[in-house]
């Protein structure tokens, strides 16, 4: 991948200091979404390492994982499963509760979303501390899915989220900060 293409994508990601709270630099990728060529390139770069790996389903973490997850699923000719925050799904669910810096959160999916042995790629926009992605991996593993890998647009390497999820499969990030 030529560095110039990655630089073009990176230039479309805007740093927003002190959002959502002081000391945090938010990486706003919405300008990238608005650029058709950049969006197509980002999806290709998230998808390519997993071509030919027998991916049957892409699972996207709420909510920004839905943006890239459905596009990656279509590109792989795979299905899509939303992994939602607690209380958002209308039928019987499986869920995993996980720790946050202050408190807990929960992710859920329909109990019939994947069959045991289904090869799943988990997609999200960002890998930071890895809490949400680790919970998604645990949820899908408990359902009997085979996790083929994780793909994200952005990885914040200093937060070392990769260490929390690398045991579940290949972890691919397009842009690293």
C-alpha atoms as a printed R data frame, in Angstrom:
    type eleno elety resid chain resno       x       y      z
1   ATOM     1    CA   UNK     A     1   0.000   0.000  0.000
2   ATOM     2    CA   UNK     A     2   1.587   3.272 -1.077
3   ATOM     3    CA   UNK     A     3   2.126   5.679  1.800
4   ATOM     4    CA   UNK     A     4   0.516   8.414 -0.292
5   ATOM     5    CA   UNK     A     5  -2.861   6.636 -0.198
6   ATOM     6    CA   UNK     A     6  -2.696   6.206  3.562
7   ATOM     7    CA   UNK     A     7  -1.692   9.868  3.863
8   ATOM     8    CA   UNK     A     8  -4.780  10.830  1.856
9   ATOM     9    CA   UNK     A     9  -7.001   8.872  4.249
10  ATOM    10    CA   UNK     A    10  -5.217  10.238  7.299
11  ATOM    11    CA   UNK     A    11  -5.641  13.817  6.015
12  ATOM    12    CA   UNK     A    12  -9.421  13.316  6.060
13  ATOM    13    CA   UNK     A    13  -9.439  12.305  9.728
14  ATOM    14    CA   UNK     A    14  -9.728  15.424 11.852
15  ATOM    15    CA   UNK     A    15  -8.349  15.723 15.369
16  ATOM    16    CA   UNK     A    16 -10.825  17.249 17.799
17  ATOM    17    CA   UNK     A    17  -9.051  18.130 21.055
18  ATOM    18    CA   UNK     A    18 -10.806  17.796 24.403
19  ATOM    19    CA   UNK     A    19 -13.730  15.766 23.078
20  ATOM    20    CA   UNK     A    20 -15.685  14.137 24.627
21  ATOM    21    CA   UNK     A    21 -13.779  15.322 27.695
22  ATOM    22    CA   UNK     A    22 -10.606  17.297 28.460
23  ATOM    23    CA   UNK     A    23  -7.388  15.504 27.558
24  ATOM    24    CA   UNK     A    24  -8.951  13.290 24.876
25  ATOM    25    CA   UNK     A    25  -8.168  13.801 21.179
26  ATOM    26    CA   UNK     A    26 -11.157  12.504 19.214
27  ATOM    27    CA   UNK     A    27 -10.345  11.152 15.723
28  ATOM    28    CA   UNK     A    28 -13.299  12.318 13.601
29  ATOM    29    CA   UNK     A    29 -13.498  10.231 10.432
30  ATOM    30    CA   UNK     A    30 -16.795  11.694  9.148
31  ATOM    31    CA   UNK     A    31 -14.955  13.737  6.450
32  ATOM    32    CA   UNK     A    32 -13.553  10.417  5.165
33  ATOM    33    CA   UNK     A    33 -17.095   9.016  4.961
34  ATOM    34    CA   UNK     A    34 -18.187  11.983  2.847
35  ATOM    35    CA   UNK     A    35 -15.469  11.359  0.238
36  ATOM    36    CA   UNK     A    36 -16.588   8.497 -2.064
37  ATOM    37    CA   UNK     A    37 -13.074   7.523 -3.120
38  ATOM    38    CA   UNK     A    38 -11.702   7.613  0.416
39  ATOM    39    CA   UNK     A    39 -14.629   5.604  1.754
40  ATOM    40    CA   UNK     A    40 -14.168   2.962 -0.945
41  ATOM    41    CA   UNK     A    41 -10.431   2.801 -0.256
42  ATOM    42    CA   UNK     A    42 -10.947   2.496  3.506
43  ATOM    43    CA   UNK     A    43 -13.412  -0.369  3.034
44  ATOM    44    CA   UNK     A    44 -11.033  -2.141  0.635
45  ATOM    45    CA   UNK     A    45  -8.125  -1.781  3.038
46  ATOM    46    CA   UNK     A    46 -10.229  -3.137  5.891
47  ATOM    47    CA   UNK     A    47 -11.448  -6.028  3.736
48  ATOM    48    CA   UNK     A    48  -8.409  -7.174  1.756
49  ATOM    49    CA   UNK     A    49  -6.540  -9.072  4.505
50  ATOM    50    CA   UNK     A    50  -9.611 -11.266  4.970
51  ATOM    51    CA   UNK     A    51 -10.384 -12.138  1.348
52  ATOM    52    CA   UNK     A    52 -10.279 -15.858  0.725
53  ATOM    53    CA   UNK     A    53 -10.509 -16.615  4.476
54  ATOM    54    CA   UNK     A    54 -14.003 -18.094  4.297
55  ATOM    55    CA   UNK     A    55 -15.721 -15.270  6.172
56  ATOM    56    CA   UNK     A    56 -19.431 -16.086  6.431
57  ATOM    57    CA   UNK     A    57 -20.567 -13.234  8.660
58  ATOM    58    CA   UNK     A    58 -19.244  -9.815  9.571
59  ATOM    59    CA   UNK     A    59 -20.191  -8.632 13.060
60  ATOM    60    CA   UNK     A    60 -20.207  -4.864 13.574
61  ATOM    61    CA   UNK     A    61 -19.970  -3.229 16.978
62  ATOM    62    CA   UNK     A    62 -22.522  -0.504 17.735
63  ATOM    63    CA   UNK     A    63 -22.654   1.997 16.350
64  ATOM    64    CA   UNK     A    64 -19.809   3.070 14.117
65  ATOM    65    CA   UNK     A    65 -18.902  -0.542 13.427
66  ATOM    66    CA   UNK     A    66 -22.193  -0.719 11.527
67  ATOM    67    CA   UNK     A    67 -20.920   1.856  9.008
68  ATOM    68    CA   UNK     A    68 -17.883  -0.153  7.987
69  ATOM    69    CA   UNK     A    69 -19.206  -3.600  8.885
70  ATOM    70    CA   UNK     A    70 -22.026  -3.649  6.353
71  ATOM    71    CA   UNK     A    71 -19.714  -2.401  3.593
72  ATOM    72    CA   UNK     A    72 -17.061  -4.991  4.459
73  ATOM    73    CA   UNK     A    73 -19.739  -7.714  4.582
74  ATOM    74    CA   UNK     A    74 -20.967  -6.775  1.127
75  ATOM    75    CA   UNK     A    75 -17.412  -6.710 -0.195
76  ATOM    76    CA   UNK     A    76 -16.836 -10.231  1.181
77  ATOM    77    CA   UNK     A    77 -20.256 -11.534  0.050
78  ATOM    78    CA   UNK     A    78 -20.967 -12.278  3.701
79  ATOM    79    CA   UNK     A    79 -23.880 -11.631  6.012
80  ATOM    80    CA   UNK     A    80 -23.922  -8.932  8.675
81  ATOM    81    CA   UNK     A    81 -24.741  -9.227 12.383
82  ATOM    82    CA   UNK     A    82 -25.143  -6.132 14.540
83  ATOM    83    CA   UNK     A    83 -23.669  -6.318 18.032
84  ATOM    84    CA   UNK     A    84 -25.771  -3.824 19.989
85  ATOM    85    CA   UNK     A    85 -25.742  -2.100 23.326
86  ATOM    86    CA   UNK     A    86 -28.043  -3.629 25.938
87  ATOM    87    CA   UNK     A    87 -31.786  -3.381 25.416
88  ATOM    88    CA   UNK     A    88 -31.738  -2.498 21.714
89  ATOM    89    CA   UNK     A    89 -32.711  -5.834 20.197
90  ATOM    90    CA   UNK     A    90 -36.340  -7.036 20.132
91  ATOM    91    CA   UNK     A    91 -35.928 -10.805 20.394
92  ATOM    92    CA   UNK     A    92 -34.048 -13.250 22.632
93  ATOM    93    CA   UNK     A    93 -30.412 -12.206 23.042
94  ATOM    94    CA   UNK     A    94 -27.022 -13.408 24.255
95  ATOM    95    CA   UNK     A    95 -24.972 -10.780 26.044
96  ATOM    96    CA   UNK     A    96 -21.644 -10.021 27.662
97  ATOM    97    CA   UNK     A    97 -21.091  -7.434 30.381
98  ATOM    98    CA   UNK     A    98 -17.661  -5.832 30.478
99  ATOM    99    CA   UNK     A    99 -15.772  -3.320 32.601
100 ATOM   100    CA   UNK     A   100 -15.302   0.314 31.671
101 ATOM   101    CA   UNK     A   101 -13.007   2.827 33.340
102 ATOM   102    CA   UNK     A   102 -15.881   3.719 35.709
103 ATOM   103    CA   UNK     A   103 -18.638   1.110 35.662
104 ATOM   104    CA   UNK     A   104 -19.759  -1.514 33.186
105 ATOM   105    CA   UNK     A   105 -21.406  -1.810 29.790
106 ATOM   106    CA   UNK     A   106 -23.040  -4.676 27.920
107 ATOM   107    CA   UNK     A   107 -23.158  -5.848 24.316
108 ATOM   108    CA   UNK     A   108 -25.802  -8.173 22.928
109 ATOM   109    CA   UNK     A   109 -26.804  -9.951 19.743
110 ATOM   110    CA   UNK     A   110 -29.794 -12.054 18.843
111 ATOM   111    CA   UNK     A   111 -29.377 -15.572 20.147
112 ATOM   112    CA   UNK     A   112 -29.895 -16.978 16.646
113 ATOM   113    CA   UNK     A   113 -27.516 -14.512 14.920
114 ATOM   114    CA   UNK     A   114 -24.748 -17.051 14.275
115 ATOM   115    CA   UNK     A   115 -24.573 -20.821 14.240
116 ATOM   116    CA   UNK     A   116 -21.752 -22.712 15.920
117 ATOM   117    CA   UNK     A   117 -18.743 -22.848 13.614
118 ATOM   118    CA   UNK     A   118 -19.699 -19.742 11.616
119 ATOM   119    CA   UNK     A   119 -16.546 -17.903 10.492
120 ATOM   120    CA   UNK     A   120 -16.882 -14.320 11.691
121 ATOM   121    CA   UNK     A   121 -14.916 -11.149 11.048
122 ATOM   122    CA   UNK     A   122 -15.474  -8.472 13.701
123 ATOM   123    CA   UNK     A   123 -15.404  -4.885 12.428
124 ATOM   124    CA   UNK     A   124 -15.320  -1.560 14.253
125 ATOM   125    CA   UNK     A   125 -14.133   1.942 13.500
126 ATOM   126    CA   UNK     A   126 -11.553   2.186 16.279
127 ATOM   127    CA   UNK     A   127  -9.390  -0.002 18.484
128 ATOM   128    CA   UNK     A   128  -8.504   1.965 21.617
129 ATOM   129    CA   UNK     A   129  -8.416   0.110 24.953
130 ATOM   130    CA   UNK     A   130  -9.995  -2.976 23.369
131 ATOM   131    CA   UNK     A   131 -12.843  -3.338 25.860
132 ATOM   132    CA   UNK     A   132 -15.708  -3.276 23.389
133 ATOM   133    CA   UNK     A   133 -13.948  -5.478 20.843
134 ATOM   134    CA   UNK     A   134 -12.932  -7.983 23.531
135 ATOM   135    CA   UNK     A   135 -16.566  -8.157 24.661
136 ATOM   136    CA   UNK     A   136 -17.689  -8.704 21.064
137 ATOM   137    CA   UNK     A   137 -15.143 -11.512 20.713
138 ATOM   138    CA   UNK     A   138 -16.318 -13.134 23.955
139 ATOM   139    CA   UNK     A   139 -19.959 -12.854 22.878
140 ATOM   140    CA   UNK     A   140 -19.346 -14.463 19.491
141 ATOM   141    CA   UNK     A   141 -17.086 -17.137 20.971
142 ATOM   142    CA   UNK     A   142 -19.751 -18.047 23.536
143 ATOM   143    CA   UNK     A   143 -22.212 -18.441 20.644
144 ATOM   144    CA   UNK     A   144 -19.841 -20.971 19.083
145 ATOM   145    CA   UNK     A   145 -18.585 -18.757 16.255
146 ATOM   146    CA   UNK     A   146 -15.059 -19.070 14.930
147 ATOM   147    CA   UNK     A   147 -13.483 -15.625 14.973
148 ATOM   148    CA   UNK     A   148 -11.401 -15.274 11.835
149 ATOM   149    CA   UNK     A   149 -10.139 -11.806 12.736
150 ATOM   150    CA   UNK     A   150 -10.780  -8.212 13.657
151 ATOM   151    CA   UNK     A   151 -10.586  -5.260 11.282
152 ATOM   152    CA   UNK     A   152 -10.658  -1.582 12.270
153 ATOM   153    CA   UNK     A   153 -10.072   1.681 10.453
154 ATOM   154    CA   UNK     A   154  -8.081   3.326 13.272
155 ATOM   155    CA   UNK     A   155  -5.894   1.923 16.037
156 ATOM   156    CA   UNK     A   156  -4.660   4.055 18.942
157 ATOM   157    CA   UNK     A   157  -1.489   2.083 19.627
158 ATOM   158    CA   UNK     A   158  -0.562   3.879 22.852
159 ATOM   159    CA   UNK     A   159  -3.683   2.442 24.539
160 ATOM   160    CA   UNK     A   160  -2.587  -1.142 23.706
161 ATOM   161    CA   UNK     A   161  -6.065  -2.492 22.975
162 ATOM   162    CA   UNK     A   162  -4.509  -5.018 20.615
163 ATOM   163    CA   UNK     A   163  -3.179  -6.960 23.605
164 ATOM   164    CA   UNK     A   164  -6.769  -7.574 24.796
165 ATOM   165    CA   UNK     A   165  -7.997  -9.030 21.499
166 ATOM   166    CA   UNK     A   166  -5.035 -10.602 19.692
167 ATOM   167    CA   UNK     A   167  -5.741 -14.018 21.215
168 ATOM   168    CA   UNK     A   168  -9.041 -14.116 19.292
169 ATOM   169    CA   UNK     A   169  -7.449 -13.917 15.822
170 ATOM   170    CA   UNK     A   170  -5.696 -11.661 13.346
171 ATOM   171    CA   UNK     A   171  -6.052  -7.963 14.171
172 ATOM   172    CA   UNK     A   172  -5.834  -5.576 11.240
173 ATOM   173    CA   UNK     A   173  -5.856  -1.775 11.431
174 ATOM   174    CA   UNK     A   174  -5.614   0.564  8.453
175 ATOM   175    CA   UNK     A   175  -4.388   3.732 10.193
176 ATOM   176    CA   UNK     A   176  -2.358   3.727 13.393
177 ATOM   177    CA   UNK     A   177  -1.747   6.647 15.736
